[in-house]
Short mmCIF file of C-alpha atoms in Angstrom, two decimals:
data_model
loop_
_atom_site.label_atom_id
_atom_site.label_comp_id
_atom_site.label_asym_id
_atom_site.label_seq_id
_atom_site.Cartn_x
_atom_site.Cartn_y
_atom_site.Cartn_z
CA MET A 1 -23.96 14.82 9.92
CA ASN A 2 -26.51 12.23 8.83
CA ALA A 3 -27.26 8.94 10.60
CA ALA A 4 -25.25 6.82 8.12
CA LEU A 5 -22.07 8.80 8.77
CA LEU A 6 -22.65 8.68 12.53
CA LEU A 7 -22.91 4.88 12.32
CA ALA A 8 -19.68 4.86 10.30
CA LEU A 9 -17.92 6.51 13.25
CA VAL A 10 -18.86 3.64 15.60
CA PRO A 11 -15.84 1.48 14.54
CA ALA A 12 -13.46 4.35 15.40
CA LEU A 13 -15.03 4.74 18.83
CA ALA A 14 -15.14 0.98 19.46
CA TRP A 15 -11.69 0.04 18.13
CA GLY A 16 -10.10 3.10 19.67
CA SER A 17 -11.56 2.07 23.02
CA VAL A 18 -10.29 -1.54 22.97
CA GLY A 19 -6.95 -0.67 24.59
CA LEU A 20 -8.70 1.48 27.19
CA VAL A 21 -11.28 -1.20 28.04
CA ASN A 22 -8.83 -4.10 28.24
CA THR A 23 -6.49 -2.03 30.44
CA LYS A 24 -9.39 -1.25 32.79
CA MET A 25 -10.46 -4.93 32.82
CA GLY A 26 -6.92 -5.92 33.81
CA GLY A 27 -5.24 -9.31 33.52
CA SER A 28 -2.20 -10.64 31.69
CA ALA A 29 -1.81 -10.36 27.91
CA GLY A 30 -2.93 -13.99 27.61
CA GLN A 31 -6.05 -13.47 29.71
CA GLN A 32 -6.90 -10.33 27.77
CA THR A 33 -6.44 -12.06 24.42
CA LEU A 34 -8.50 -15.10 25.41
CA GLY A 35 -11.25 -13.05 27.03
CA MET A 36 -11.46 -10.81 23.99
CA THR A 37 -11.85 -13.80 21.67
CA PHE A 38 -14.66 -15.16 23.87
CA GLY A 39 -16.49 -11.85 23.40
CA ALA A 40 -15.80 -11.94 19.65
CA LEU A 41 -17.10 -15.55 19.55
CA ILE A 42 -20.41 -14.55 21.15
CA PHE A 43 -20.85 -11.77 18.61
CA GLY A 44 -19.62 -13.90 15.68
CA LEU A 45 -21.98 -16.79 16.37
CA ALA A 46 -24.87 -14.38 16.90
CA THR A 47 -24.11 -12.82 13.49
CA MET A 48 -24.00 -16.26 11.87
CA PHE A 49 -27.21 -17.61 13.42
CA PHE A 50 -29.33 -14.46 13.31
CA TYR A 51 -28.17 -12.78 10.08
CA VAL A 52 -26.05 -14.97 7.82
CA MET A 53 -28.07 -18.19 7.97
CA PRO A 54 -31.55 -16.57 7.82
CA ASN A 55 -30.41 -14.63 4.75
CA HIS A 56 -29.05 -17.82 3.12
CA ALA A 57 -25.59 -16.39 2.59
CA TYR A 58 -23.02 -18.85 1.26
CA LEU A 59 -21.36 -20.81 4.09
CA GLY A 60 -19.37 -23.40 2.16
CA SER A 61 -15.96 -24.82 3.02
CA GLN A 62 -14.11 -21.88 1.42
CA ILE A 63 -15.82 -19.46 3.82
CA TRP A 64 -14.82 -21.58 6.82
CA ILE A 65 -11.21 -21.81 5.69
CA VAL A 66 -10.94 -18.06 5.01
CA GLY A 67 -12.63 -17.25 8.32
CA ILE A 68 -10.60 -19.63 10.49
CA LEU A 69 -7.28 -18.62 8.89
CA SER A 70 -8.00 -14.91 9.33
CA GLY A 71 -9.07 -15.58 12.93
CA LEU A 72 -5.81 -17.39 13.68
CA VAL A 73 -3.62 -14.54 12.43
CA TRP A 74 -5.90 -12.00 14.15
CA ALA A 75 -5.13 -13.75 17.46
CA VAL A 76 -1.40 -13.25 16.78
CA GLY A 77 -2.02 -9.56 16.09
CA THR A 78 -4.11 -9.09 19.21
CA ALA A 79 -1.74 -10.92 21.57
CA GLY A 80 1.17 -8.88 20.21
CA GLN A 81 -0.75 -5.64 20.69
CA PHE A 82 -1.69 -6.45 24.29
CA LEU A 83 1.93 -7.37 25.08
CA ALA A 84 3.04 -4.05 23.54
CA ILE A 85 0.52 -2.15 25.68
CA LYS A 86 2.15 -3.64 28.79
CA ASP A 87 5.51 -2.13 27.79
CA LEU A 88 4.48 1.04 25.98
CA GLY A 89 1.06 2.04 27.36
CA VAL A 90 -2.15 2.58 25.40
CA SER A 91 -1.35 6.14 24.26
CA LEU A 92 1.82 4.94 22.51
CA ALA A 93 1.15 1.29 21.56
CA ILE A 94 -2.20 1.79 19.83
CA PRO A 95 -1.18 4.79 17.68
CA LEU A 96 1.99 3.00 16.57
CA SER A 97 0.00 -0.17 15.93
CA THR A 98 -2.56 1.78 13.89
CA ALA A 99 0.17 3.52 11.88
CA GLY A 100 1.82 0.16 11.19
CA GLN A 101 -1.47 -1.29 10.00
CA ILE A 102 -2.18 1.69 7.74
CA VAL A 103 1.25 1.38 6.09
CA THR A 104 1.33 -2.41 5.71
CA ASN A 105 -2.29 -2.66 4.53
CA ALA A 106 -1.68 0.10 1.98
CA LEU A 107 1.45 -1.64 0.66
CA MET A 108 -0.32 -5.01 0.53
CA ALA A 109 -3.23 -3.42 -1.36
CA ALA A 110 -0.79 -1.82 -3.79
CA VAL A 111 1.69 -4.65 -4.33
CA VAL A 112 -0.28 -7.87 -3.70
CA LEU A 113 -3.84 -6.88 -4.61
CA GLY A 114 -2.84 -4.46 -7.37
CA ASP A 115 -5.15 -1.68 -6.20
CA TRP A 116 -2.70 1.12 -7.10
CA LYS A 117 -2.90 1.10 -10.88
CA THR A 118 -1.24 4.36 -11.96
CA GLY A 119 1.97 6.24 -11.31
CA LYS A 120 -0.01 9.07 -9.75
CA MET A 121 -1.63 6.66 -7.26
CA TRP A 122 1.79 5.32 -6.33
CA ALA A 123 3.19 8.83 -5.85
CA ILE A 124 0.29 9.95 -3.67
CA GLY A 125 0.31 6.65 -1.79
CA ILE A 126 4.02 6.83 -0.99
CA ILE A 127 3.72 10.45 0.18
CA SER A 128 0.81 9.41 2.43
CA ILE A 129 2.81 6.51 3.84
CA VAL A 130 5.71 8.86 4.59
CA ALA A 131 3.26 11.18 6.42
CA VAL A 132 2.02 8.24 8.51
CA VAL A 133 5.58 7.11 9.33
CA ILE A 134 6.63 10.63 10.34
CA GLY A 135 3.46 10.95 12.42
CA ALA A 136 4.16 7.67 14.18
CA THR A 137 7.74 8.79 14.87
CA LEU A 138 6.51 12.03 16.43
CA ILE A 139 3.92 10.20 18.54
CA SER A 140 6.68 7.98 19.96
CA ALA A 141 9.07 10.88 20.65
CA ARG A 142 10.68 10.98 24.07
CA ASP A 143 11.29 14.18 26.00
CA LYS A 144 15.04 14.77 25.80
CA ALA A 145 14.72 17.39 28.54
CA GLN A 146 13.74 14.76 31.09
CA LYS A 147 16.65 13.55 33.19
CA SER A 148 16.82 10.20 34.90
CA ASP A 149 19.51 7.92 36.20
CA VAL A 150 21.33 5.51 33.90
CA ALA A 151 19.51 2.44 35.24
CA ALA A 152 16.10 4.04 34.62
CA GLN A 153 17.12 5.02 31.09
CA GLN A 154 18.33 1.50 30.35
CA ALA A 155 15.10 0.01 31.70
CA ALA A 156 13.03 2.43 29.59
CA THR A 157 15.05 1.57 26.47
CA LYS A 158 14.65 -2.16 27.08
CA SER A 159 10.89 -1.77 27.62
CA MET A 160 10.61 0.33 24.44
CA THR A 161 12.54 -2.23 22.41
CA LYS A 162 10.41 -5.11 23.69
CA GLY A 163 7.24 -3.18 22.99
CA LEU A 164 8.31 -2.39 19.42
CA VAL A 165 9.17 -6.05 18.73
CA TYR A 166 5.70 -7.03 19.94
CA LEU A 167 4.21 -4.35 17.67
CA VAL A 168 6.05 -5.73 14.62
CA ILE A 169 4.59 -9.18 15.34
CA SER A 170 1.17 -7.64 15.97
CA THR A 171 1.24 -5.63 12.75
CA ALA A 172 2.14 -8.73 10.72
CA GLY A 173 -0.78 -10.64 12.26
CA TYR A 174 -3.26 -7.84 11.60
CA MET A 175 -1.93 -7.35 8.06
CA PHE A 176 -2.66 -10.95 7.12
CA TYR A 177 -6.03 -10.75 8.91
CA PHE A 178 -7.08 -7.75 6.80
CA VAL A 179 -5.69 -8.94 3.47
CA LEU A 180 -6.68 -12.65 3.49
CA PRO A 181 -10.36 -12.30 2.46
CA ASN A 182 -9.47 -10.15 -0.57
CA PHE A 183 -6.25 -12.01 -1.38
CA LEU A 184 -8.02 -15.38 -1.56
CA ASN A 185 -10.53 -13.78 -3.94
CA LYS A 186 -7.65 -12.31 -5.97
CA ILE A 187 -6.09 -15.75 -6.53
CA GLY A 188 -9.47 -17.31 -7.37
CA TYR A 189 -10.03 -19.38 -4.23
CA ILE A 190 -13.13 -17.28 -3.49
CA SER A 191 -15.14 -16.60 -6.65
CA ASP A 192 -16.16 -13.09 -7.67
CA ALA A 193 -19.80 -14.17 -7.48
CA ILE A 194 -19.48 -15.15 -3.78
CA LYS A 195 -17.53 -11.99 -2.92
CA ALA A 196 -19.81 -9.56 -4.77
CA LYS A 197 -23.22 -10.82 -3.62
CA ASN A 198 -25.25 -8.14 -1.80
CA ASN A 199 -22.43 -5.58 -2.27
CA GLY A 200 -20.00 -7.85 -0.42
CA VAL A 201 -22.00 -7.86 2.82
CA ASP A 202 -22.91 -11.57 2.58
CA TYR A 203 -19.27 -12.60 2.10
CA MET A 204 -17.85 -10.43 4.86
CA THR A 205 -20.55 -11.27 7.42
CA ALA A 206 -20.41 -14.99 6.55
CA ILE A 207 -16.72 -14.95 7.49
CA VAL A 208 -17.41 -13.51 10.97
CA GLY A 209 -18.61 -16.77 12.62
CA PRO A 210 -15.78 -19.00 11.37
CA GLN A 211 -13.37 -16.15 12.02
CA ALA A 212 -14.42 -15.99 15.68
CA ILE A 213 -13.79 -19.73 16.02
CA GLY A 214 -10.33 -19.24 14.51
CA GLN A 215 -9.73 -16.37 16.95
CA VAL A 216 -10.50 -18.58 19.94
CA ILE A 217 -8.36 -21.47 18.64
CA GLY A 218 -5.49 -19.07 17.97
CA ALA A 219 -5.82 -17.50 21.40
CA PHE A 220 -5.71 -20.89 23.15
CA LEU A 221 -2.59 -21.91 21.17
CA ILE A 222 -0.82 -18.62 21.95
CA VAL A 223 -1.77 -18.61 25.64
CA ILE A 224 -0.75 -22.26 26.19
CA PHE A 225 2.36 -22.64 24.00
CA VAL A 226 3.77 -19.12 23.57
CA LEU A 227 2.80 -17.18 26.70
CA LYS A 228 2.82 -20.30 28.93
CA GLU A 229 -0.25 -19.13 30.87
CA ALA A 230 -2.35 -22.31 30.79
CA ASP A 231 -2.82 -22.23 34.56
CA GLN A 232 -4.26 -18.68 34.42
CA MET A 233 -6.59 -19.07 31.43
CA PHE A 234 -9.91 -19.17 33.23
CA GLU A 235 -9.37 -16.69 36.03
CA LYS A 236 -11.56 -13.63 36.58
CA PRO A 237 -9.71 -11.19 34.24
CA THR A 238 -10.38 -13.52 31.29
CA TRP A 239 -14.13 -13.35 31.84
CA LYS A 240 -14.01 -9.59 32.40
CA ASN A 241 -12.28 -9.15 29.05
CA ILE A 242 -15.27 -10.62 27.25
CA LEU A 243 -16.43 -6.99 27.35
CA THR A 244 -13.31 -6.03 25.37
CA GLY A 245 -14.27 -8.57 22.71
CA LEU A 246 -17.83 -7.28 22.52
CA VAL A 247 -16.53 -3.71 22.08
CA TRP A 248 -14.22 -4.85 19.26
CA ALA A 249 -16.95 -6.94 17.60
CA THR A 250 -19.36 -4.00 17.70
CA GLY A 251 -16.86 -1.96 15.70
CA ASN A 252 -16.35 -4.89 13.34
CA ILE A 253 -20.03 -5.32 12.47
CA PHE A 254 -20.64 -1.58 12.07
CA MET A 255 -17.65 -1.49 9.73
CA PHE A 256 -19.34 -4.07 7.49
CA ILE A 257 -22.69 -2.27 7.66
CA SER A 258 -21.13 1.08 6.78
CA ALA A 259 -18.99 -0.30 3.97
CA ALA A 260 -22.07 -1.88 2.38
CA ASN A 261 -24.18 1.27 2.71
CA PRO A 262 -24.20 3.15 -0.64
CA ALA A 263 -24.40 6.45 1.28
CA VAL A 264 -21.05 5.67 2.95
CA GLY A 265 -19.09 3.03 1.04
CA GLN A 266 -15.89 1.11 1.69
CA THR A 267 -13.58 4.09 1.32
CA ILE A 268 -15.27 6.38 3.86
CA ALA A 269 -15.97 3.49 6.24
CA THR A 270 -12.31 2.42 6.25
CA THR A 271 -11.10 6.00 6.64
CA PHE A 272 -13.44 6.76 9.53
CA SER A 273 -12.39 3.56 11.30
CA GLN A 274 -8.79 4.82 11.44
CA LEU A 275 -9.92 7.79 13.54
CA GLY A 276 -9.86 5.39 16.49
CA ILE A 277 -6.23 6.47 16.88
CA ILE A 278 -7.53 9.74 18.39
CA VAL A 279 -9.66 7.87 20.94
CA ALA A 280 -6.79 5.59 21.94
CA THR A 281 -4.10 8.26 22.09
CA PHE A 282 -5.93 10.85 24.14
CA GLY A 283 -8.01 8.30 26.07
CA GLY A 284 -4.79 6.70 27.31
CA ILE A 285 -3.48 10.07 28.43
CA TYR A 286 -6.61 11.61 29.95
CA LEU A 287 -8.61 8.54 31.06
CA LEU A 288 -5.79 6.18 32.08
CA GLY A 289 -3.49 8.94 33.33
CA GLU A 290 -0.46 8.03 31.20
CA LYS A 291 2.09 10.79 31.81
CA LYS A 292 3.37 12.92 28.94
CA SER A 293 5.47 16.08 29.06
CA SER A 294 4.48 19.32 27.31
CA TYR A 295 7.00 18.55 24.54
CA GLN A 296 5.59 15.04 24.05
CA MET A 297 2.01 16.35 23.91
CA LYS A 298 2.95 18.75 21.12
CA MET A 299 4.64 15.93 19.20
CA ILE A 300 1.65 13.62 19.80
CA ILE A 301 -0.84 16.19 18.50
CA VAL A 302 1.19 16.90 15.33
CA GLY A 303 1.91 13.18 14.84
CA THR A 304 -1.74 12.20 15.25
CA ILE A 305 -2.79 14.82 12.69
CA LEU A 306 -0.22 13.48 10.20
CA VAL A 307 -1.35 9.86 10.72
CA VAL A 308 -5.01 10.80 10.28
CA ILE A 309 -4.29 12.85 7.12
CA GLY A 310 -2.19 10.01 5.69
CA ALA A 311 -4.93 7.49 6.48
CA ILE A 312 -7.61 9.66 4.87
CA ILE A 313 -5.58 10.08 1.67
CA ILE A 314 -4.74 6.37 1.47
CA GLY A 315 -8.36 5.45 2.14
CA ASN A 316 -9.53 7.78 -0.62
CA ILE A 317 -6.62 7.29 -2.99
CA ASN A 318 -8.87 6.79 -6.02
CA GLN A 319 -10.40 10.22 -5.50
CA PHE A 320 -7.07 11.95 -4.85
CA ALA A 321 -5.45 10.29 -7.85
#
């Protein structure tokens, strides 16, 4: 495997590790969200001052609006994901979150952005989405052979329900975060000339600084008004979770680099990034010690394979169609 493809695997390793790192760093969902945005802000401002501005990339008002808006909805997605991890664990929350993002981003690309242009693309896309959904269902399977008292079962069901609600909110936030830069180009708010310059690298990296500011603003609003954790915002776990943000931001920047590299391209870069589901699923089980029965492990392995195959086909739908 050449160096370009190895670099394209960095987002999978980084994004797949986010749940593992933030769990190790500890703290409440609010502290984890805020700390992560601080790390993303450090990386975002560094990108702006040391790459975007020296290369004279466009940094007009449209870029700031796109960046800040996408950062705000990203904060919603991240807070929801961290809350889901509390109820479901990393090995369940992250795979389900990833599957949700694959499905919603594919549907947004097809319906809103018009990327699926033929009947064959729609057919292949829908089959791929079904594979992802089935895979996610298998990953979340419970072991029916396990017996527990009624109270424990009720508590587990309540925790599962809460976690899934948080994941729905998280998936919506991430969906808007991913689609906004292209959607605002689609409707003409961002011109084709701005978006296309330097193979799209200038546009996507220019967004990173404003986006990080939007992430921090969104995190503060969520922590103060939704999670009601204003009195815990600046305690030790928040500062420790700056590392989580740096891990995420490393994946983010390598995603841009890989997508812009002609030897890799957007399709392969996006597909490789989805492989983070493997890191999160098995990292949660083997590194964090999340307990799974033999039956659940079999379902998780089959489900993960289905999600990865579905993601690869969706990411390369032009080639398959």
